[in-house]
Amino acid sequence: MLNSEQTELDLPTTHSEPESVFSTGTEDAAGVALCPPSRGAEQTEAVKKELQHLSREERRRRRRATAKYRTAHATRERIRVEAFNMAFAELRKLLPTLPPDKKLSKIEILRLAICYISYLNHVLDV
């Protein structure tokens, strides 16, 4: 992610992939160009100038429109949802139900957990 001090080259509106504008095909594993770009330096400068006049929000929108960004976001979201579901599964194991293998929705798990905690508090108070 970029902080407010950093800038990132974004795509012109006619391109959907950053590689179509800046890639030379000779890059290392980190995507850093090993050779100067095959396109003219004036074209690269023109793209930079075009991007500089865009607002921060527009540059962010263009960066988020790239396939690379969408793929990374989808991966992060998948990991988050998986962790969320694992937490519900762990909570479900701690709750008594009949039958024990009954499939519960997330809201049912939360409501049952609230009731069970209330019951345990009541047992401790008596």
Short mmCIF file of N, CA and C in Angstrom, two decimals:
data_model
loop_
_atom_site.label_atom_id
_atom_site.label_comp_id
_atom_site.label_asym_id
_atom_site.label_seq_id
_atom_site.Cartn_x
_atom_site.Cartn_y
_atom_site.Cartn_z
N MET A 1 0.82 -1.17 0.00
CA MET A 1 0.00 0.00 0.00
C MET A 1 0.88 1.25 0.00
N LEU A 2 0.42 2.30 -0.55
CA LEU A 2 1.20 3.52 -0.62
C LEU A 2 0.80 4.46 0.50
N ASN A 3 1.82 5.18 1.02
CA ASN A 3 1.47 6.20 1.98
C ASN A 3 1.34 7.53 1.24
N SER A 4 1.05 8.60 1.97
CA SER A 4 0.79 9.88 1.33
C SER A 4 2.04 10.46 0.65
N GLU A 5 3.23 9.99 1.02
CA GLU A 5 4.47 10.50 0.45
C GLU A 5 4.78 9.84 -0.90
N GLN A 6 4.25 8.63 -1.12
CA GLN A 6 4.61 7.88 -2.31
C GLN A 6 3.64 8.17 -3.44
N THR A 7 4.14 8.00 -4.65
CA THR A 7 3.27 8.10 -5.82
C THR A 7 3.43 6.83 -6.61
N GLU A 8 2.43 6.50 -7.35
CA GLU A 8 2.48 5.29 -8.18
C GLU A 8 2.01 5.65 -9.57
N LEU A 9 2.70 5.12 -10.56
CA LEU A 9 2.25 5.34 -11.93
C LEU A 9 0.99 4.56 -12.15
N ASP A 10 -0.04 5.23 -12.59
CA ASP A 10 -1.31 4.58 -12.85
C ASP A 10 -1.52 4.47 -14.34
N LEU A 11 -2.58 3.80 -14.69
CA LEU A 11 -2.84 3.52 -16.09
C LEU A 11 -3.55 4.66 -16.78
N PRO A 12 -3.23 4.89 -18.04
CA PRO A 12 -4.08 5.77 -18.83
C PRO A 12 -5.44 5.10 -19.00
N THR A 13 -6.47 5.87 -19.29
CA THR A 13 -7.81 5.32 -19.35
C THR A 13 -7.98 4.31 -20.47
N THR A 14 -7.11 4.28 -21.47
CA THR A 14 -7.29 3.36 -22.59
C THR A 14 -6.67 1.99 -22.34
N HIS A 15 -5.96 1.78 -21.22
CA HIS A 15 -5.30 0.51 -20.95
C HIS A 15 -5.90 -0.13 -19.72
N SER A 16 -5.90 -1.47 -19.69
CA SER A 16 -6.42 -2.18 -18.54
C SER A 16 -5.33 -2.84 -17.72
N GLU A 17 -4.12 -2.99 -18.25
CA GLU A 17 -3.04 -3.64 -17.54
C GLU A 17 -1.83 -2.71 -17.50
N PRO A 18 -1.15 -2.61 -16.33
CA PRO A 18 0.03 -1.77 -16.27
C PRO A 18 1.14 -2.25 -17.18
N GLU A 19 1.21 -3.56 -17.42
CA GLU A 19 2.25 -4.09 -18.26
C GLU A 19 2.12 -3.57 -19.69
N SER A 20 0.89 -3.26 -20.13
CA SER A 20 0.70 -2.81 -21.49
C SER A 20 1.30 -1.42 -21.72
N VAL A 21 1.55 -0.69 -20.65
CA VAL A 21 2.11 0.65 -20.78
C VAL A 21 3.60 0.66 -20.49
N PHE A 22 4.05 -0.06 -19.45
CA PHE A 22 5.41 0.11 -18.97
C PHE A 22 6.29 -1.13 -19.10
N SER A 23 5.74 -2.28 -19.36
CA SER A 23 6.51 -3.51 -19.36
C SER A 23 7.43 -3.60 -20.57
N THR A 24 8.64 -4.10 -20.32
CA THR A 24 9.59 -4.29 -21.42
C THR A 24 9.77 -5.75 -21.73
N GLY A 25 9.26 -6.61 -20.84
CA GLY A 25 9.44 -8.03 -21.02
C GLY A 25 10.75 -8.52 -20.44
N THR A 26 11.62 -7.61 -19.99
CA THR A 26 12.89 -8.00 -19.37
C THR A 26 12.91 -7.44 -17.96
N GLU A 27 12.23 -8.14 -17.07
CA GLU A 27 12.15 -7.71 -15.69
C GLU A 27 12.58 -8.84 -14.78
N ASP A 28 13.08 -8.47 -13.59
CA ASP A 28 13.43 -9.50 -12.63
C ASP A 28 12.18 -9.96 -11.90
N ALA A 29 12.34 -10.84 -10.89
CA ALA A 29 11.19 -11.42 -10.19
C ALA A 29 10.34 -10.36 -9.50
N ALA A 30 10.93 -9.25 -9.10
CA ALA A 30 10.18 -8.19 -8.42
C ALA A 30 9.49 -7.27 -9.41
N GLY A 31 9.64 -7.50 -10.69
CA GLY A 31 8.99 -6.67 -11.69
C GLY A 31 9.77 -5.41 -12.02
N VAL A 32 11.04 -5.34 -11.59
CA VAL A 32 11.87 -4.17 -11.85
C VAL A 32 12.52 -4.35 -13.21
N ALA A 33 12.44 -3.34 -14.04
CA ALA A 33 12.99 -3.43 -15.39
C ALA A 33 14.51 -3.54 -15.32
N LEU A 34 15.04 -4.52 -16.06
CA LEU A 34 16.49 -4.71 -16.12
C LEU A 34 17.09 -3.94 -17.27
N CYS A 35 16.30 -3.62 -18.27
CA CYS A 35 16.76 -2.87 -19.44
C CYS A 35 15.88 -1.63 -19.56
N PRO A 36 16.38 -0.60 -20.21
CA PRO A 36 15.53 0.57 -20.41
C PRO A 36 14.32 0.19 -21.24
N PRO A 37 13.20 0.87 -21.05
CA PRO A 37 12.00 0.53 -21.81
C PRO A 37 12.23 0.69 -23.31
N SER A 38 11.57 -0.16 -24.08
CA SER A 38 11.74 -0.13 -25.52
C SER A 38 10.96 1.04 -26.12
N ARG A 39 10.00 1.56 -25.43
CA ARG A 39 9.23 2.70 -25.91
C ARG A 39 10.04 3.97 -25.67
N GLY A 40 9.73 4.99 -26.38
CA GLY A 40 10.47 6.23 -26.25
C GLY A 40 10.31 6.87 -24.88
N ALA A 41 11.36 7.52 -24.42
CA ALA A 41 11.32 8.18 -23.12
C ALA A 41 10.28 9.28 -23.11
N GLU A 42 10.05 9.90 -24.27
CA GLU A 42 9.06 10.98 -24.33
C GLU A 42 7.64 10.43 -24.11
N GLN A 43 7.39 9.21 -24.55
CA GLN A 43 6.07 8.61 -24.33
C GLN A 43 5.87 8.34 -22.84
N THR A 44 6.89 7.82 -22.17
CA THR A 44 6.82 7.57 -20.73
C THR A 44 6.60 8.87 -19.98
N GLU A 45 7.33 9.92 -20.38
CA GLU A 45 7.16 11.22 -19.74
C GLU A 45 5.74 11.76 -19.95
N ALA A 46 5.20 11.54 -21.13
CA ALA A 46 3.83 12.01 -21.42
C ALA A 46 2.82 11.30 -20.52
N VAL A 47 3.02 10.01 -20.30
CA VAL A 47 2.12 9.25 -19.42
C VAL A 47 2.24 9.78 -18.00
N LYS A 48 3.47 10.02 -17.55
CA LYS A 48 3.68 10.56 -16.20
C LYS A 48 2.99 11.90 -16.03
N LYS A 49 3.12 12.77 -17.05
CA LYS A 49 2.48 14.09 -16.97
C LYS A 49 0.97 13.96 -16.93
N GLU A 50 0.44 13.03 -17.72
CA GLU A 50 -1.02 12.83 -17.73
C GLU A 50 -1.51 12.39 -16.35
N LEU A 51 -0.73 11.53 -15.71
CA LEU A 51 -1.14 11.00 -14.41
C LEU A 51 -0.96 12.02 -13.29
N GLN A 52 -0.02 12.93 -13.43
CA GLN A 52 0.23 13.90 -12.39
C GLN A 52 -0.94 14.85 -12.20
N HIS A 53 -1.65 15.18 -13.26
CA HIS A 53 -2.75 16.13 -13.12
C HIS A 53 -4.00 15.50 -12.52
N LEU A 54 -4.03 14.17 -12.42
CA LEU A 54 -5.19 13.49 -11.84
C LEU A 54 -5.23 13.67 -10.33
N SER A 55 -6.40 13.69 -9.79
CA SER A 55 -6.53 13.79 -8.34
C SER A 55 -6.08 12.48 -7.70
N ARG A 56 -5.81 12.55 -6.42
CA ARG A 56 -5.39 11.38 -5.69
C ARG A 56 -6.45 10.27 -5.77
N GLU A 57 -7.71 10.68 -5.68
CA GLU A 57 -8.82 9.72 -5.75
C GLU A 57 -8.88 9.04 -7.13
N GLU A 58 -8.67 9.81 -8.19
CA GLU A 58 -8.71 9.23 -9.53
C GLU A 58 -7.54 8.27 -9.74
N ARG A 59 -6.35 8.61 -9.24
CA ARG A 59 -5.22 7.69 -9.34
C ARG A 59 -5.51 6.41 -8.58
N ARG A 60 -6.13 6.53 -7.41
CA ARG A 60 -6.49 5.36 -6.61
C ARG A 60 -7.50 4.50 -7.36
N ARG A 61 -8.49 5.13 -7.98
CA ARG A 61 -9.50 4.40 -8.74
C ARG A 61 -8.87 3.62 -9.89
N ARG A 62 -7.95 4.26 -10.59
CA ARG A 62 -7.30 3.59 -11.72
C ARG A 62 -6.44 2.43 -11.26
N ARG A 63 -5.73 2.62 -10.15
CA ARG A 63 -4.89 1.54 -9.63
C ARG A 63 -5.76 0.35 -9.23
N ARG A 64 -6.90 0.63 -8.62
CA ARG A 64 -7.79 -0.44 -8.18
C ARG A 64 -8.48 -1.14 -9.33
N ALA A 65 -8.47 -0.55 -10.50
CA ALA A 65 -9.12 -1.16 -11.67
C ALA A 65 -8.22 -2.19 -12.34
N THR A 66 -6.99 -2.32 -11.92
CA THR A 66 -6.09 -3.27 -12.57
C THR A 66 -6.39 -4.69 -12.13
N ALA A 67 -6.12 -5.64 -13.00
CA ALA A 67 -6.36 -7.05 -12.70
C ALA A 67 -5.48 -7.52 -11.54
N LYS A 68 -4.25 -7.02 -11.48
CA LYS A 68 -3.33 -7.40 -10.42
C LYS A 68 -3.89 -6.99 -9.05
N TYR A 69 -4.42 -5.77 -8.95
CA TYR A 69 -5.00 -5.30 -7.70
C TYR A 69 -6.22 -6.12 -7.33
N ARG A 70 -7.11 -6.38 -8.31
CA ARG A 70 -8.33 -7.15 -8.03
C ARG A 70 -7.99 -8.56 -7.55
N THR A 71 -6.99 -9.17 -8.16
CA THR A 71 -6.58 -10.52 -7.76
C THR A 71 -6.05 -10.52 -6.33
N ALA A 72 -5.21 -9.55 -6.01
CA ALA A 72 -4.66 -9.46 -4.65
C ALA A 72 -5.78 -9.21 -3.64
N HIS A 73 -6.72 -8.35 -3.98
CA HIS A 73 -7.84 -8.05 -3.09
C HIS A 73 -8.70 -9.30 -2.88
N ALA A 74 -8.97 -10.03 -3.94
CA ALA A 74 -9.77 -11.25 -3.83
C ALA A 74 -9.08 -12.28 -2.95
N THR A 75 -7.76 -12.37 -3.06
CA THR A 75 -7.00 -13.30 -2.22
C THR A 75 -7.08 -12.90 -0.76
N ARG A 76 -6.90 -11.61 -0.47
CA ARG A 76 -7.00 -11.14 0.92
C ARG A 76 -8.40 -11.40 1.48
N GLU A 77 -9.41 -11.14 0.68
CA GLU A 77 -10.79 -11.35 1.12
C GLU A 77 -11.06 -12.83 1.38
N ARG A 78 -10.55 -13.72 0.52
CA ARG A 78 -10.73 -15.15 0.71
C ARG A 78 -10.10 -15.61 2.02
N ILE A 79 -8.91 -15.10 2.33
CA ILE A 79 -8.22 -15.45 3.57
C ILE A 79 -9.01 -14.93 4.77
N ARG A 80 -9.54 -13.71 4.66
CA ARG A 80 -10.32 -13.14 5.76
C ARG A 80 -11.58 -13.95 6.04
N VAL A 81 -12.29 -14.32 4.98
CA VAL A 81 -13.53 -15.09 5.13
C VAL A 81 -13.22 -16.47 5.70
N GLU A 82 -12.13 -17.07 5.25
CA GLU A 82 -11.74 -18.38 5.77
C GLU A 82 -11.45 -18.31 7.27
N ALA A 83 -10.74 -17.28 7.70
CA ALA A 83 -10.45 -17.10 9.13
C ALA A 83 -11.74 -16.87 9.92
N PHE A 84 -12.63 -16.10 9.36
CA PHE A 84 -13.93 -15.82 9.98
C PHE A 84 -14.71 -17.12 10.16
N ASN A 85 -14.76 -17.94 9.13
CA ASN A 85 -15.49 -19.21 9.20
C ASN A 85 -14.84 -20.18 10.18
N MET A 86 -13.52 -20.19 10.26
CA MET A 86 -12.83 -21.05 11.21
C MET A 86 -13.15 -20.63 12.64
N ALA A 87 -13.24 -19.31 12.88
CA ALA A 87 -13.58 -18.82 14.22
C ALA A 87 -14.99 -19.27 14.61
N PHE A 88 -15.93 -19.22 13.66
CA PHE A 88 -17.29 -19.69 13.94
C PHE A 88 -17.29 -21.19 14.21
N ALA A 89 -16.48 -21.95 13.48
CA ALA A 89 -16.41 -23.40 13.70
C ALA A 89 -15.88 -23.72 15.10
N GLU A 90 -14.86 -22.97 15.53
CA GLU A 90 -14.32 -23.17 16.87
C GLU A 90 -15.35 -22.82 17.94
N LEU A 91 -16.05 -21.73 17.75
CA LEU A 91 -17.10 -21.34 18.70
C LEU A 91 -18.20 -22.40 18.74
N ARG A 92 -18.56 -22.91 17.56
CA ARG A 92 -19.61 -23.93 17.46
C ARG A 92 -19.24 -25.17 18.26
N LYS A 93 -17.95 -25.54 18.25
CA LYS A 93 -17.51 -26.73 18.99
C LYS A 93 -17.69 -26.58 20.50
N LEU A 94 -17.69 -25.35 20.99
CA LEU A 94 -17.79 -25.10 22.43
C LEU A 94 -19.23 -25.07 22.93
N LEU A 95 -20.18 -25.03 22.01
CA LEU A 95 -21.58 -24.88 22.40
C LEU A 95 -22.30 -26.23 22.42
N PRO A 96 -23.10 -26.45 23.46
CA PRO A 96 -23.87 -27.70 23.52
C PRO A 96 -25.13 -27.60 22.66
N THR A 97 -25.32 -28.57 21.79
CA THR A 97 -26.55 -28.63 20.99
C THR A 97 -26.98 -30.08 20.86
N LEU A 98 -28.23 -30.26 20.58
CA LEU A 98 -28.76 -31.59 20.31
C LEU A 98 -29.41 -31.57 18.94
N PRO A 99 -29.06 -32.39 18.04
CA PRO A 99 -27.92 -33.31 18.07
C PRO A 99 -26.60 -32.54 17.96
N PRO A 100 -25.51 -33.12 18.43
CA PRO A 100 -24.21 -32.42 18.47
C PRO A 100 -23.68 -32.03 17.09
N ASP A 101 -24.05 -32.77 16.07
CA ASP A 101 -23.53 -32.48 14.73
C ASP A 101 -24.47 -31.60 13.91
N LYS A 102 -25.47 -31.01 14.57
CA LYS A 102 -26.43 -30.17 13.85
C LYS A 102 -25.74 -28.95 13.23
N LYS A 103 -26.04 -28.69 11.97
CA LYS A 103 -25.46 -27.54 11.27
C LYS A 103 -26.21 -26.29 11.70
N LEU A 104 -25.47 -25.30 12.19
CA LEU A 104 -26.07 -24.05 12.63
C LEU A 104 -25.59 -22.91 11.75
N SER A 105 -26.47 -21.94 11.53
CA SER A 105 -26.06 -20.75 10.79
C SER A 105 -25.21 -19.87 11.72
N LYS A 106 -24.57 -18.88 11.17
CA LYS A 106 -23.73 -18.00 11.96
C LYS A 106 -24.54 -17.24 13.00
N ILE A 107 -25.72 -16.79 12.63
CA ILE A 107 -26.55 -16.06 13.58
C ILE A 107 -27.04 -17.00 14.68
N GLU A 108 -27.34 -18.25 14.33
CA GLU A 108 -27.75 -19.22 15.35
C GLU A 108 -26.61 -19.52 16.32
N ILE A 109 -25.39 -19.60 15.79
CA ILE A 109 -24.23 -19.82 16.66
C ILE A 109 -24.08 -18.66 17.63
N LEU A 110 -24.20 -17.43 17.13
CA LEU A 110 -24.06 -16.27 18.01
C LEU A 110 -25.16 -16.22 19.06
N ARG A 111 -26.39 -16.47 18.66
CA ARG A 111 -27.50 -16.45 19.63
C ARG A 111 -27.35 -17.56 20.67
N LEU A 112 -26.95 -18.74 20.23
CA LEU A 112 -26.74 -19.84 21.16
C LEU A 112 -25.59 -19.52 22.12
N ALA A 113 -24.54 -18.89 21.63
CA ALA A 113 -23.41 -18.51 22.49
C ALA A 113 -23.87 -17.51 23.55
N ILE A 114 -24.70 -16.55 23.16
CA ILE A 114 -25.22 -15.57 24.13
C ILE A 114 -26.04 -16.28 25.20
N CYS A 115 -26.91 -17.17 24.80
CA CYS A 115 -27.74 -17.91 25.76
C CYS A 115 -26.88 -18.78 26.67
N TYR A 116 -25.87 -19.43 26.10
CA TYR A 116 -25.01 -20.31 26.89
C TYR A 116 -24.19 -19.51 27.91
N ILE A 117 -23.69 -18.37 27.50
CA ILE A 117 -22.94 -17.52 28.44
C ILE A 117 -23.86 -17.04 29.56
N SER A 118 -25.09 -16.66 29.22
CA SER A 118 -26.06 -16.24 30.25
C SER A 118 -26.34 -17.39 31.22
N TYR A 119 -26.51 -18.59 30.67
CA TYR A 119 -26.75 -19.76 31.51
C TYR A 119 -25.58 -20.00 32.46
N LEU A 120 -24.35 -19.94 31.94
CA LEU A 120 -23.17 -20.16 32.78
C LEU A 120 -23.05 -19.10 33.86
N ASN A 121 -23.38 -17.85 33.53
CA ASN A 121 -23.38 -16.78 34.54
C ASN A 121 -24.41 -17.08 35.63
N HIS A 122 -25.57 -17.56 35.22
CA HIS A 122 -26.63 -17.89 36.18
C HIS A 122 -26.17 -19.03 37.11
N VAL A 123 -25.51 -20.05 36.53
CA VAL A 123 -25.02 -21.18 37.33
C VAL A 123 -23.99 -20.70 38.35
N LEU A 124 -23.12 -19.79 37.94
CA LEU A 124 -22.10 -19.28 38.85
C LEU A 124 -22.71 -18.41 39.96
N ASP A 125 -23.79 -17.72 39.66
CA ASP A 125 -24.42 -16.86 40.67
C ASP A 125 -25.19 -17.65 41.71
N VAL A 126 -25.65 -18.83 41.38
CA VAL A 126 -26.45 -19.63 42.31
C VAL A 126 -25.63 -20.38 43.26
#
